[in-house]
């Protein structure tokens, strides 16, 4: 079975034709449980997200903040396995028909086996993978199998990425480019917003046709609208995870993320 890279591309083209950014949500698999995580992801998609990234929990999530680290720890203590990640992708896709990606560090894929991982992800209906720590120059094996199975390879760029590296990444990647910024850490919100906008501009200047989507610490509709003003997609992760962590029980958490998706969906449509 072939993966759903075409569905991902069609979805991003459709949001562009509507004159808006796509809303891309992130939640880890297995959090708070495998079943609870699937329920939450379905709720986020029903609430208004266009695309979902399913996180593969990792014991050393060097690029994730404390909120996602906490959720990953809960999932790992619950015994989450790659099979559970695949099940999460399958059930979310079958229930909604929307593009589902996996966001993962390279080590779990390397240990599991690239061919096995890509084949299973495609069979589950997955659209591709976001690989934040896989260097482009070491990605040939992954890209060969991803392409064979109809999966997108989404690389991450940062404000520190040089123009030459941006060109390498956009030439090698597929699906979209994940432009990462660190709002609230590297300076004031205005400064980081400008930094992200400049990164989007520089990424597009490579001549790529790939959409450029920004993960920027967005947590509310106003910020979503701001980022939507210059990016093809707005990626929201920690805000969803925090709603789940703060909820008194699973049912309340599911409703909280559904509501947040609705608010953010208004933001990317300029209705906030």
PDB file of C-alpha atoms in Angstrom:
ATOM      1  CA  UNK A   1       0.000   0.000   0.000  1.00  0.00           C
ATOM      2  CA  UNK A   2       1.215   3.478  -0.843  1.00  0.00           C
ATOM      3  CA  UNK A   3       1.333   6.257   1.734  1.00  0.00           C
ATOM      4  CA  UNK A   4      -0.600   9.487   1.591  1.00  0.00           C
ATOM      5  CA  UNK A   5       1.934  12.097   0.470  1.00  0.00           C
ATOM      6  CA  UNK A   6      -0.526  13.138  -2.252  1.00  0.00           C
ATOM      7  CA  UNK A   7      -3.255  13.738   0.335  1.00  0.00           C
ATOM      8  CA  UNK A   8      -0.835  15.963   2.253  1.00  0.00           C
ATOM      9  CA  UNK A   9       0.044  17.955  -0.870  1.00  0.00           C
ATOM     10  CA  UNK A  10      -3.612  18.232  -1.895  1.00  0.00           C
ATOM     11  CA  UNK A  11      -4.596  19.441   1.577  1.00  0.00           C
ATOM     12  CA  UNK A  12      -1.940  22.169   1.586  1.00  0.00           C
ATOM     13  CA  UNK A  13      -2.918  23.197  -1.945  1.00  0.00           C
ATOM     14  CA  UNK A  14      -6.576  23.367  -0.887  1.00  0.00           C
ATOM     15  CA  UNK A  15      -5.899  25.625   2.099  1.00  0.00           C
ATOM     16  CA  UNK A  16      -3.794  27.876  -0.114  1.00  0.00           C
ATOM     17  CA  UNK A  17      -6.629  28.081  -2.647  1.00  0.00           C
ATOM     18  CA  UNK A  18      -8.897  29.156   0.217  1.00  0.00           C
ATOM     19  CA  UNK A  19      -6.475  32.006   0.889  1.00  0.00           C
ATOM     20  CA  UNK A  20      -5.406  30.760   4.302  1.00  0.00           C
ATOM     21  CA  UNK A  21      -2.735  28.817   6.162  1.00  0.00           C
ATOM     22  CA  UNK A  22      -3.192  25.187   7.137  1.00  0.00           C
ATOM     23  CA  UNK A  23      -3.595  24.395  10.834  1.00  0.00           C
ATOM     24  CA  UNK A  24      -1.179  21.595  11.766  1.00  0.00           C
ATOM     25  CA  UNK A  25      -1.536  20.089  15.242  1.00  0.00           C
ATOM     26  CA  UNK A  26       0.906  17.933  17.183  1.00  0.00           C
ATOM     27  CA  UNK A  27       0.134  15.385  19.899  1.00  0.00           C
ATOM     28  CA  UNK A  28       2.280  12.471  21.068  1.00  0.00           C
ATOM     29  CA  UNK A  29       1.067   8.886  20.685  1.00  0.00           C
ATOM     30  CA  UNK A  30       0.326   7.060  23.925  1.00  0.00           C
ATOM     31  CA  UNK A  31      -0.576  10.221  25.856  1.00  0.00           C
ATOM     32  CA  UNK A  32      -2.293  10.018  28.276  1.00  0.00           C
ATOM     33  CA  UNK A  33      -2.838   6.408  27.091  1.00  0.00           C
ATOM     34  CA  UNK A  34      -2.837   4.912  23.605  1.00  0.00           C
ATOM     35  CA  UNK A  35      -6.657   4.996  23.414  1.00  0.00           C
ATOM     36  CA  UNK A  36      -6.776   8.449  25.020  1.00  0.00           C
ATOM     37  CA  UNK A  37      -4.215   9.779  22.560  1.00  0.00           C
ATOM     38  CA  UNK A  38      -6.205   8.498  19.581  1.00  0.00           C
ATOM     39  CA  UNK A  39      -9.355  10.082  20.985  1.00  0.00           C
ATOM     40  CA  UNK A  40      -7.570  13.416  21.467  1.00  0.00           C
ATOM     41  CA  UNK A  41      -6.127  13.407  17.936  1.00  0.00           C
ATOM     42  CA  UNK A  42      -9.544  12.679  16.425  1.00  0.00           C
ATOM     43  CA  UNK A  43     -10.977  15.554  18.492  1.00  0.00           C
ATOM     44  CA  UNK A  44      -8.299  17.972  17.250  1.00  0.00           C
ATOM     45  CA  UNK A  45      -9.037  17.028  13.622  1.00  0.00           C
ATOM     46  CA  UNK A  46     -12.800  17.263  14.184  1.00  0.00           C
ATOM     47  CA  UNK A  47     -12.267  20.622  15.887  1.00  0.00           C
ATOM     48  CA  UNK A  48     -10.627  22.188  12.855  1.00  0.00           C
ATOM     49  CA  UNK A  49      -7.032  20.996  12.365  1.00  0.00           C
ATOM     50  CA  UNK A  50      -6.193  20.220   8.735  1.00  0.00           C
ATOM     51  CA  UNK A  51      -3.198  17.973   9.424  1.00  0.00           C
ATOM     52  CA  UNK A  52      -1.855  16.162  12.494  1.00  0.00           C
ATOM     53  CA  UNK A  53       1.670  15.241  13.523  1.00  0.00           C
ATOM     54  CA  UNK A  54       1.743  12.193  15.793  1.00  0.00           C
ATOM     55  CA  UNK A  55       4.775  12.329  18.049  1.00  0.00           C
ATOM     56  CA  UNK A  56       6.784   9.148  18.598  1.00  0.00           C
ATOM     57  CA  UNK A  57       7.761   9.474  22.275  1.00  0.00           C
ATOM     58  CA  UNK A  58      11.490   9.388  22.893  1.00  0.00           C
ATOM     59  CA  UNK A  59      13.505   9.085  26.105  1.00  0.00           C
ATOM     60  CA  UNK A  60      15.834  11.947  25.141  1.00  0.00           C
ATOM     61  CA  UNK A  61      13.709  14.518  23.280  1.00  0.00           C
ATOM     62  CA  UNK A  62      16.452  17.119  22.935  1.00  0.00           C
ATOM     63  CA  UNK A  63      14.432  19.485  20.736  1.00  0.00           C
ATOM     64  CA  UNK A  64      11.230  19.417  22.791  1.00  0.00           C
ATOM     65  CA  UNK A  65      10.312  21.734  25.628  1.00  0.00           C
ATOM     66  CA  UNK A  66       9.259  20.663  29.147  1.00  0.00           C
ATOM     67  CA  UNK A  67       5.558  20.321  28.283  1.00  0.00           C
ATOM     68  CA  UNK A  68       6.108  17.771  25.505  1.00  0.00           C
ATOM     69  CA  UNK A  69       8.847  16.060  27.534  1.00  0.00           C
ATOM     70  CA  UNK A  70       6.311  15.529  30.331  1.00  0.00           C
ATOM     71  CA  UNK A  71       3.788  13.998  27.918  1.00  0.00           C
ATOM     72  CA  UNK A  72       6.479  11.795  26.344  1.00  0.00           C
ATOM     73  CA  UNK A  73       7.467  10.566  29.796  1.00  0.00           C
ATOM     74  CA  UNK A  74       3.861   9.639  30.600  1.00  0.00           C
ATOM     75  CA  UNK A  75       3.562   7.764  27.297  1.00  0.00           C
ATOM     76  CA  UNK A  76       6.863   5.904  27.797  1.00  0.00           C
ATOM     77  CA  UNK A  77       5.976   4.921  31.363  1.00  0.00           C
ATOM     78  CA  UNK A  78       2.724   3.606  29.919  1.00  0.00           C
ATOM     79  CA  UNK A  79       4.758   1.316  27.674  1.00  0.00           C
ATOM     80  CA  UNK A  80       4.021   2.930  24.288  1.00  0.00           C
ATOM     81  CA  UNK A  81       5.597   1.084  21.359  1.00  0.00           C
ATOM     82  CA  UNK A  82       6.071   1.871  17.649  1.00  0.00           C
ATOM     83  CA  UNK A  83       3.135  -0.478  16.968  1.00  0.00           C
ATOM     84  CA  UNK A  84       0.974   1.883  19.058  1.00  0.00           C
ATOM     85  CA  UNK A  85       2.188   4.848  17.003  1.00  0.00           C
ATOM     86  CA  UNK A  86       1.182   3.031  13.805  1.00  0.00           C
ATOM     87  CA  UNK A  87      -2.205   2.165  15.308  1.00  0.00           C
ATOM     88  CA  UNK A  88      -2.694   5.827  16.254  1.00  0.00           C
ATOM     89  CA  UNK A  89      -1.926   6.910  12.683  1.00  0.00           C
ATOM     90  CA  UNK A  90      -4.246   4.275  11.215  1.00  0.00           C
ATOM     91  CA  UNK A  91      -7.228   5.036  13.440  1.00  0.00           C
ATOM     92  CA  UNK A  92      -6.879   8.820  13.102  1.00  0.00           C
ATOM     93  CA  UNK A  93      -6.651   8.576   9.318  1.00  0.00           C
ATOM     94  CA  UNK A  94      -9.504   6.095   8.962  1.00  0.00           C
ATOM     95  CA  UNK A  95     -11.764   8.198  11.198  1.00  0.00           C
ATOM     96  CA  UNK A  96     -11.085  11.561   9.538  1.00  0.00           C
ATOM     97  CA  UNK A  97      -9.510  11.039   6.096  1.00  0.00           C
ATOM     98  CA  UNK A  98      -7.014  13.807   6.913  1.00  0.00           C
ATOM     99  CA  UNK A  99      -3.215  13.672   6.498  1.00  0.00           C
ATOM    100  CA  UNK A 100      -1.401  12.143   9.471  1.00  0.00           C
ATOM    101  CA  UNK A 101       2.383  12.413   9.805  1.00  0.00           C
ATOM    102  CA  UNK A 102       4.765  11.001  12.376  1.00  0.00           C
ATOM    103  CA  UNK A 103       7.273  13.280  14.060  1.00  0.00           C
ATOM    104  CA  UNK A 104      10.235  11.322  15.352  1.00  0.00           C
ATOM    105  CA  UNK A 105      13.908  11.389  16.129  1.00  0.00           C
ATOM    106  CA  UNK A 106      16.063   9.206  13.910  1.00  0.00           C
ATOM    107  CA  UNK A 107      17.287   6.671  16.476  1.00  0.00           C
ATOM    108  CA  UNK A 108      13.974   4.778  16.913  1.00  0.00           C
ATOM    109  CA  UNK A 109      13.606   4.381  13.125  1.00  0.00           C
ATOM    110  CA  UNK A 110      17.219   3.300  12.751  1.00  0.00           C
ATOM    111  CA  UNK A 111      16.773   0.617  15.411  1.00  0.00           C
ATOM    112  CA  UNK A 112      13.381  -0.521  14.069  1.00  0.00           C
ATOM    113  CA  UNK A 113      14.575  -0.693  10.458  1.00  0.00           C
ATOM    114  CA  UNK A 114      13.943   1.903   7.748  1.00  0.00           C
ATOM    115  CA  UNK A 115      12.219  -0.476   5.329  1.00  0.00           C
ATOM    116  CA  UNK A 116       9.979  -1.912   8.043  1.00  0.00           C
ATOM    117  CA  UNK A 117       9.075   1.513   9.431  1.00  0.00           C
ATOM    118  CA  UNK A 118       8.229   3.085   6.061  1.00  0.00           C
ATOM    119  CA  UNK A 119       6.244   0.055   4.912  1.00  0.00           C
ATOM    120  CA  UNK A 120       4.190  -0.027   8.114  1.00  0.00           C
ATOM    121  CA  UNK A 121       3.592   3.733   8.111  1.00  0.00           C
ATOM    122  CA  UNK A 122       2.359   3.626   4.512  1.00  0.00           C
ATOM    123  CA  UNK A 123       0.156   0.622   5.269  1.00  0.00           C
ATOM    124  CA  UNK A 124      -1.367   2.550   8.184  1.00  0.00           C
ATOM    125  CA  UNK A 125      -2.310   5.405   5.853  1.00  0.00           C
ATOM    126  CA  UNK A 126       0.412   7.770   7.031  1.00  0.00           C
ATOM    127  CA  UNK A 127       1.404  10.764   4.905  1.00  0.00           C
ATOM    128  CA  UNK A 128       5.061  10.986   5.903  1.00  0.00           C
ATOM    129  CA  UNK A 129       7.578  11.807   8.598  1.00  0.00           C
ATOM    130  CA  UNK A 130       9.080  14.902  10.174  1.00  0.00           C
ATOM    131  CA  UNK A 131      12.688  14.127  11.098  1.00  0.00           C
ATOM    132  CA  UNK A 132      14.157  17.006  13.126  1.00  0.00           C
ATOM    133  CA  UNK A 133      17.565  15.430  13.807  1.00  0.00           C
ATOM    134  CA  UNK A 134      18.280  13.623  10.513  1.00  0.00           C
ATOM    135  CA  UNK A 135      20.950  15.535   8.550  1.00  0.00           C
ATOM    136  CA  UNK A 136      20.105  15.892   4.856  1.00  0.00           C
ATOM    137  CA  UNK A 137      23.505  14.501   3.866  1.00  0.00           C
ATOM    138  CA  UNK A 138      22.751  11.285   5.800  1.00  0.00           C
ATOM    139  CA  UNK A 139      19.151  10.914   4.599  1.00  0.00           C
ATOM    140  CA  UNK A 140      19.522   9.034   1.296  1.00  0.00           C
ATOM    141  CA  UNK A 141      18.465   5.631   2.667  1.00  0.00           C
ATOM    142  CA  UNK A 142      15.417   7.092   4.394  1.00  0.00           C
ATOM    143  CA  UNK A 143      14.375   9.119   1.352  1.00  0.00           C
ATOM    144  CA  UNK A 144      14.722   6.118  -0.959  1.00  0.00           C
ATOM    145  CA  UNK A 145      12.303   4.056   1.145  1.00  0.00           C
ATOM    146  CA  UNK A 146       9.963   6.969   1.871  1.00  0.00           C
ATOM    147  CA  UNK A 147       9.642   7.718  -1.833  1.00  0.00           C
ATOM    148  CA  UNK A 148       9.069   4.036  -2.623  1.00  0.00           C
ATOM    149  CA  UNK A 149       6.198   3.951  -0.118  1.00  0.00           C
ATOM    150  CA  UNK A 150       4.595   7.299  -1.009  1.00  0.00           C
ATOM    151  CA  UNK A 151       5.656   9.139   2.151  1.00  0.00           C
ATOM    152  CA  UNK A 152       6.758  12.749   2.595  1.00  0.00           C
ATOM    153  CA  UNK A 153      10.138  13.598   4.101  1.00  0.00           C
ATOM    154  CA  UNK A 154       9.769  16.828   6.059  1.00  0.00           C
ATOM    155  CA  UNK A 155      13.010  18.448   7.171  1.00  0.00           C
ATOM    156  CA  UNK A 156      13.330  21.159   9.814  1.00  0.00           C
ATOM    157  CA  UNK A 157      15.026  24.513   9.202  1.00  0.00           C
ATOM    158  CA  UNK A 158      15.891  27.111  11.837  1.00  0.00           C
ATOM    159  CA  UNK A 159      16.811  30.812  11.883  1.00  0.00           C
ATOM    160  CA  UNK A 160      20.454  29.728  12.231  1.00  0.00           C
ATOM    161  CA  UNK A 161      20.309  27.726   8.961  1.00  0.00           C
ATOM    162  CA  UNK A 162      22.563  29.251   6.304  1.00  0.00           C
ATOM    163  CA  UNK A 163      21.143  29.927   2.831  1.00  0.00           C
ATOM    164  CA  UNK A 164      23.245  27.140   1.304  1.00  0.00           C
ATOM    165  CA  UNK A 165      21.838  24.639   3.799  1.00  0.00           C
ATOM    166  CA  UNK A 166      18.287  25.880   3.184  1.00  0.00           C
ATOM    167  CA  UNK A 167      18.775  25.134  -0.517  1.00  0.00           C
ATOM    168  CA  UNK A 168      20.016  21.607   0.254  1.00  0.00           C
ATOM    169  CA  UNK A 169      17.046  20.940   2.533  1.00  0.00           C
ATOM    170  CA  UNK A 170      14.385  22.230   0.162  1.00  0.00           C
ATOM    171  CA  UNK A 171      15.914  20.223  -2.697  1.00  0.00           C
ATOM    172  CA  UNK A 172      15.843  16.993  -0.668  1.00  0.00           C
ATOM    173  CA  UNK A 173      12.571  17.377   1.224  1.00  0.00           C
ATOM    174  CA  UNK A 174       8.970  16.714   0.236  1.00  0.00           C
ATOM    175  CA  UNK A 175       5.506  17.498   1.600  1.00  0.00           C
ATOM    176  CA  UNK A 176       6.461  20.792   3.241  1.00  0.00           C
ATOM    177  CA  UNK A 177       9.340  22.493   5.055  1.00  0.00           C
ATOM    178  CA  UNK A 178       9.092  22.804   8.849  1.00  0.00           C
ATOM    179  CA  UNK A 179      10.441  26.233   9.825  1.00  0.00           C
ATOM    180  CA  UNK A 180      11.239  26.190  13.539  1.00  0.00           C
ATOM    181  CA  UNK A 181      11.538  29.230  15.768  1.00  0.00           C
ATOM    182  CA  UNK A 182      11.756  29.703  19.528  1.00  0.00           C
ATOM    183  CA  UNK A 183       9.209  32.322  20.555  1.00  0.00           C
ATOM    184  CA  UNK A 184       9.652  33.511  24.113  1.00  0.00           C
ATOM    185  CA  UNK A 185      13.154  32.014  24.405  1.00  0.00           C
ATOM    186  CA  UNK A 186      15.375  33.930  21.996  1.00  0.00           C
ATOM    187  CA  UNK A 187      13.912  37.368  22.648  1.00  0.00           C
ATOM    188  CA  UNK A 188      10.699  39.332  22.587  1.00  0.00           C
ATOM    189  CA  UNK A 189       7.724  38.053  20.664  1.00  0.00           C
ATOM    190  CA  UNK A 190       8.058  40.792  18.049  1.00  0.00           C
ATOM    191  CA  UNK A 191      11.706  39.935  17.450  1.00  0.00           C
ATOM    192  CA  UNK A 192      11.098  36.206  17.107  1.00  0.00           C
ATOM    193  CA  UNK A 193       8.074  36.804  14.888  1.00  0.00           C
ATOM    194  CA  UNK A 194      10.270  38.836  12.571  1.00  0.00           C
ATOM    195  CA  UNK A 195      12.930  36.119  12.726  1.00  0.00           C
ATOM    196  CA  UNK A 196      10.402  33.474  11.676  1.00  0.00           C
ATOM    197  CA  UNK A 197       9.092  35.671   8.892  1.00  0.00           C
ATOM    198  CA  UNK A 198      12.632  36.173   7.621  1.00  0.00           C
ATOM    199  CA  UNK A 199      13.255  32.405   7.755  1.00  0.00           C
ATOM    200  CA  UNK A 200      10.135  31.778   5.649  1.00  0.00           C
ATOM    201  CA  UNK A 201      11.300  34.406   3.155  1.00  0.00           C
ATOM    202  CA  UNK A 202      14.795  32.891   2.919  1.00  0.00           C
ATOM    203  CA  UNK A 203      13.415  29.352   2.557  1.00  0.00           C
ATOM    204  CA  UNK A 204      11.121  30.420  -0.281  1.00  0.00           C
ATOM    205  CA  UNK A 205      14.034  32.267  -1.895  1.00  0.00           C
ATOM    206  CA  UNK A 206      15.671  28.892  -2.608  1.00  0.00           C
ATOM    207  CA  UNK A 207      13.097  28.552  -5.394  1.00  0.00           C
ATOM    208  CA  UNK A 208      11.263  25.678  -3.729  1.00  0.00           C
ATOM    209  CA  UNK A 209       7.640  24.890  -4.512  1.00  0.00           C
ATOM    210  CA  UNK A 210       7.221  23.284  -1.077  1.00  0.00           C
ATOM    211  CA  UNK A 211       4.891  25.020   1.388  1.00  0.00           C
ATOM    212  CA  UNK A 212       6.710  26.513   4.380  1.00  0.00           C
ATOM    213  CA  UNK A 213       4.987  25.864   7.710  1.00  0.00           C
ATOM    214  CA  UNK A 214       6.026  27.504  10.954  1.00  0.00           C
ATOM    215  CA  UNK A 215       6.238  25.999  14.420  1.00  0.00           C
ATOM    216  CA  UNK A 216       6.581  29.060  16.592  1.00  0.00           C
ATOM    217  CA  UNK A 217       5.192  28.422  20.054  1.00  0.00           C
ATOM    218  CA  UNK A 218       1.746  29.540  18.885  1.00  0.00           C
ATOM    219  CA  UNK A 219      -0.812  29.036  21.634  1.00  0.00           C
ATOM    220  CA  UNK A 220      -3.846  31.164  20.743  1.00  0.00           C
ATOM    221  CA  UNK A 221      -5.922  32.390  17.815  1.00  0.00           C
ATOM    222  CA  UNK A 222      -4.308  35.846  17.699  1.00  0.00           C
ATOM    223  CA  UNK A 223      -0.813  34.382  17.356  1.00  0.00           C
ATOM    224  CA  UNK A 224      -2.100  31.845  14.814  1.00  0.00           C
ATOM    225  CA  UNK A 225      -3.492  34.690  12.706  1.00  0.00           C
ATOM    226  CA  UNK A 226      -0.174  36.549  12.931  1.00  0.00           C
ATOM    227  CA  UNK A 227       1.878  33.572  11.715  1.00  0.00           C
ATOM    228  CA  UNK A 228      -0.745  32.737   9.082  1.00  0.00           C
ATOM    229  CA  UNK A 229      -0.009  36.143   7.597  1.00  0.00           C
ATOM    230  CA  UNK A 230       3.337  34.932   6.265  1.00  0.00           C
ATOM    231  CA  UNK A 231       3.420  31.104   6.456  1.00  0.00           C
ATOM    232  CA  UNK A 232       1.665  28.338   4.497  1.00  0.00           C
ATOM    233  CA  UNK A 233       0.934  26.435   7.681  1.00  0.00           C
ATOM    234  CA  UNK A 234       0.781  27.128  11.423  1.00  0.00           C
ATOM    235  CA  UNK A 235       2.092  24.280  13.610  1.00  0.00           C
ATOM    236  CA  UNK A 236       0.840  24.045  17.194  1.00  0.00           C
ATOM    237  CA  UNK A 237       2.097  21.436  19.653  1.00  0.00           C
ATOM    238  CA  UNK A 238       2.771  22.416  23.253  1.00  0.00           C
ATOM    239  CA  UNK A 239      -0.509  24.335  23.592  1.00  0.00           C
ATOM    240  CA  UNK A 240      -2.490  21.174  22.793  1.00  0.00           C
ATOM    241  CA  UNK A 241      -0.360  19.030  25.096  1.00  0.00           C
ATOM    242  CA  UNK A 242      -0.716  21.575  27.930  1.00  0.00           C
ATOM    243  CA  UNK A 243      -4.514  21.517  27.613  1.00  0.00           C
ATOM    244  CA  UNK A 244      -4.392  17.741  28.059  1.00  0.00           C
ATOM    245  CA  UNK A 245      -1.969  17.949  31.004  1.00  0.00           C
ATOM    246  CA  UNK A 246      -4.037  20.619  32.751  1.00  0.00           C
ATOM    247  CA  UNK A 247      -7.372  18.814  32.348  1.00  0.00           C
ATOM    248  CA  UNK A 248      -8.865  17.106  35.430  1.00  0.00           C
ATOM    249  CA  UNK A 249      -9.639  13.943  33.473  1.00  0.00           C
ATOM    250  CA  UNK A 250      -9.364  12.396  30.012  1.00  0.00           C
ATOM    251  CA  UNK A 251     -12.811  13.474  28.795  1.00  0.00           C
ATOM    252  CA  UNK A 252     -12.159  17.078  29.809  1.00  0.00           C
ATOM    253  CA  UNK A 253      -8.787  16.973  28.077  1.00  0.00           C
ATOM    254  CA  UNK A 254     -10.324  15.752  24.835  1.00  0.00           C
ATOM    255  CA  UNK A 255     -12.906  18.540  24.886  1.00  0.00           C
ATOM    256  CA  UNK A 256     -10.216  21.099  25.733  1.00  0.00           C
ATOM    257  CA  UNK A 257      -8.097  20.207  22.690  1.00  0.00           C
ATOM    258  CA  UNK A 258     -11.186  20.126  20.465  1.00  0.00           C
ATOM    259  CA  UNK A 259     -12.046  23.655  21.616  1.00  0.00           C
ATOM    260  CA  UNK A 260      -8.482  24.919  21.104  1.00  0.00           C
ATOM    261  CA  UNK A 261      -8.455  23.503  17.570  1.00  0.00           C
ATOM    262  CA  UNK A 262     -11.646  25.438  16.865  1.00  0.00           C
ATOM    263  CA  UNK A 263     -10.144  28.687  18.177  1.00  0.00           C
ATOM    264  CA  UNK A 264      -6.927  28.233  16.183  1.00  0.00           C
ATOM    265  CA  UNK A 265      -8.884  27.301  13.042  1.00  0.00           C
ATOM    266  CA  UNK A 266     -10.616  30.686  13.301  1.00  0.00           C
ATOM    267  CA  UNK A 267      -7.211  32.303  13.735  1.00  0.00           C
ATOM    268  CA  UNK A 268      -5.728  30.877  10.532  1.00  0.00           C
ATOM    269  CA  UNK A 269      -8.895  32.006   8.715  1.00  0.00           C
ATOM    270  CA  UNK A 270      -8.549  35.554  10.032  1.00  0.00           C
ATOM    271  CA  UNK A 271     -11.744  35.207  12.101  1.00  0.00           C
ATOM    272  CA  UNK A 272     -10.123  35.472  15.527  1.00  0.00           C
TER     273      UNK A 272
END
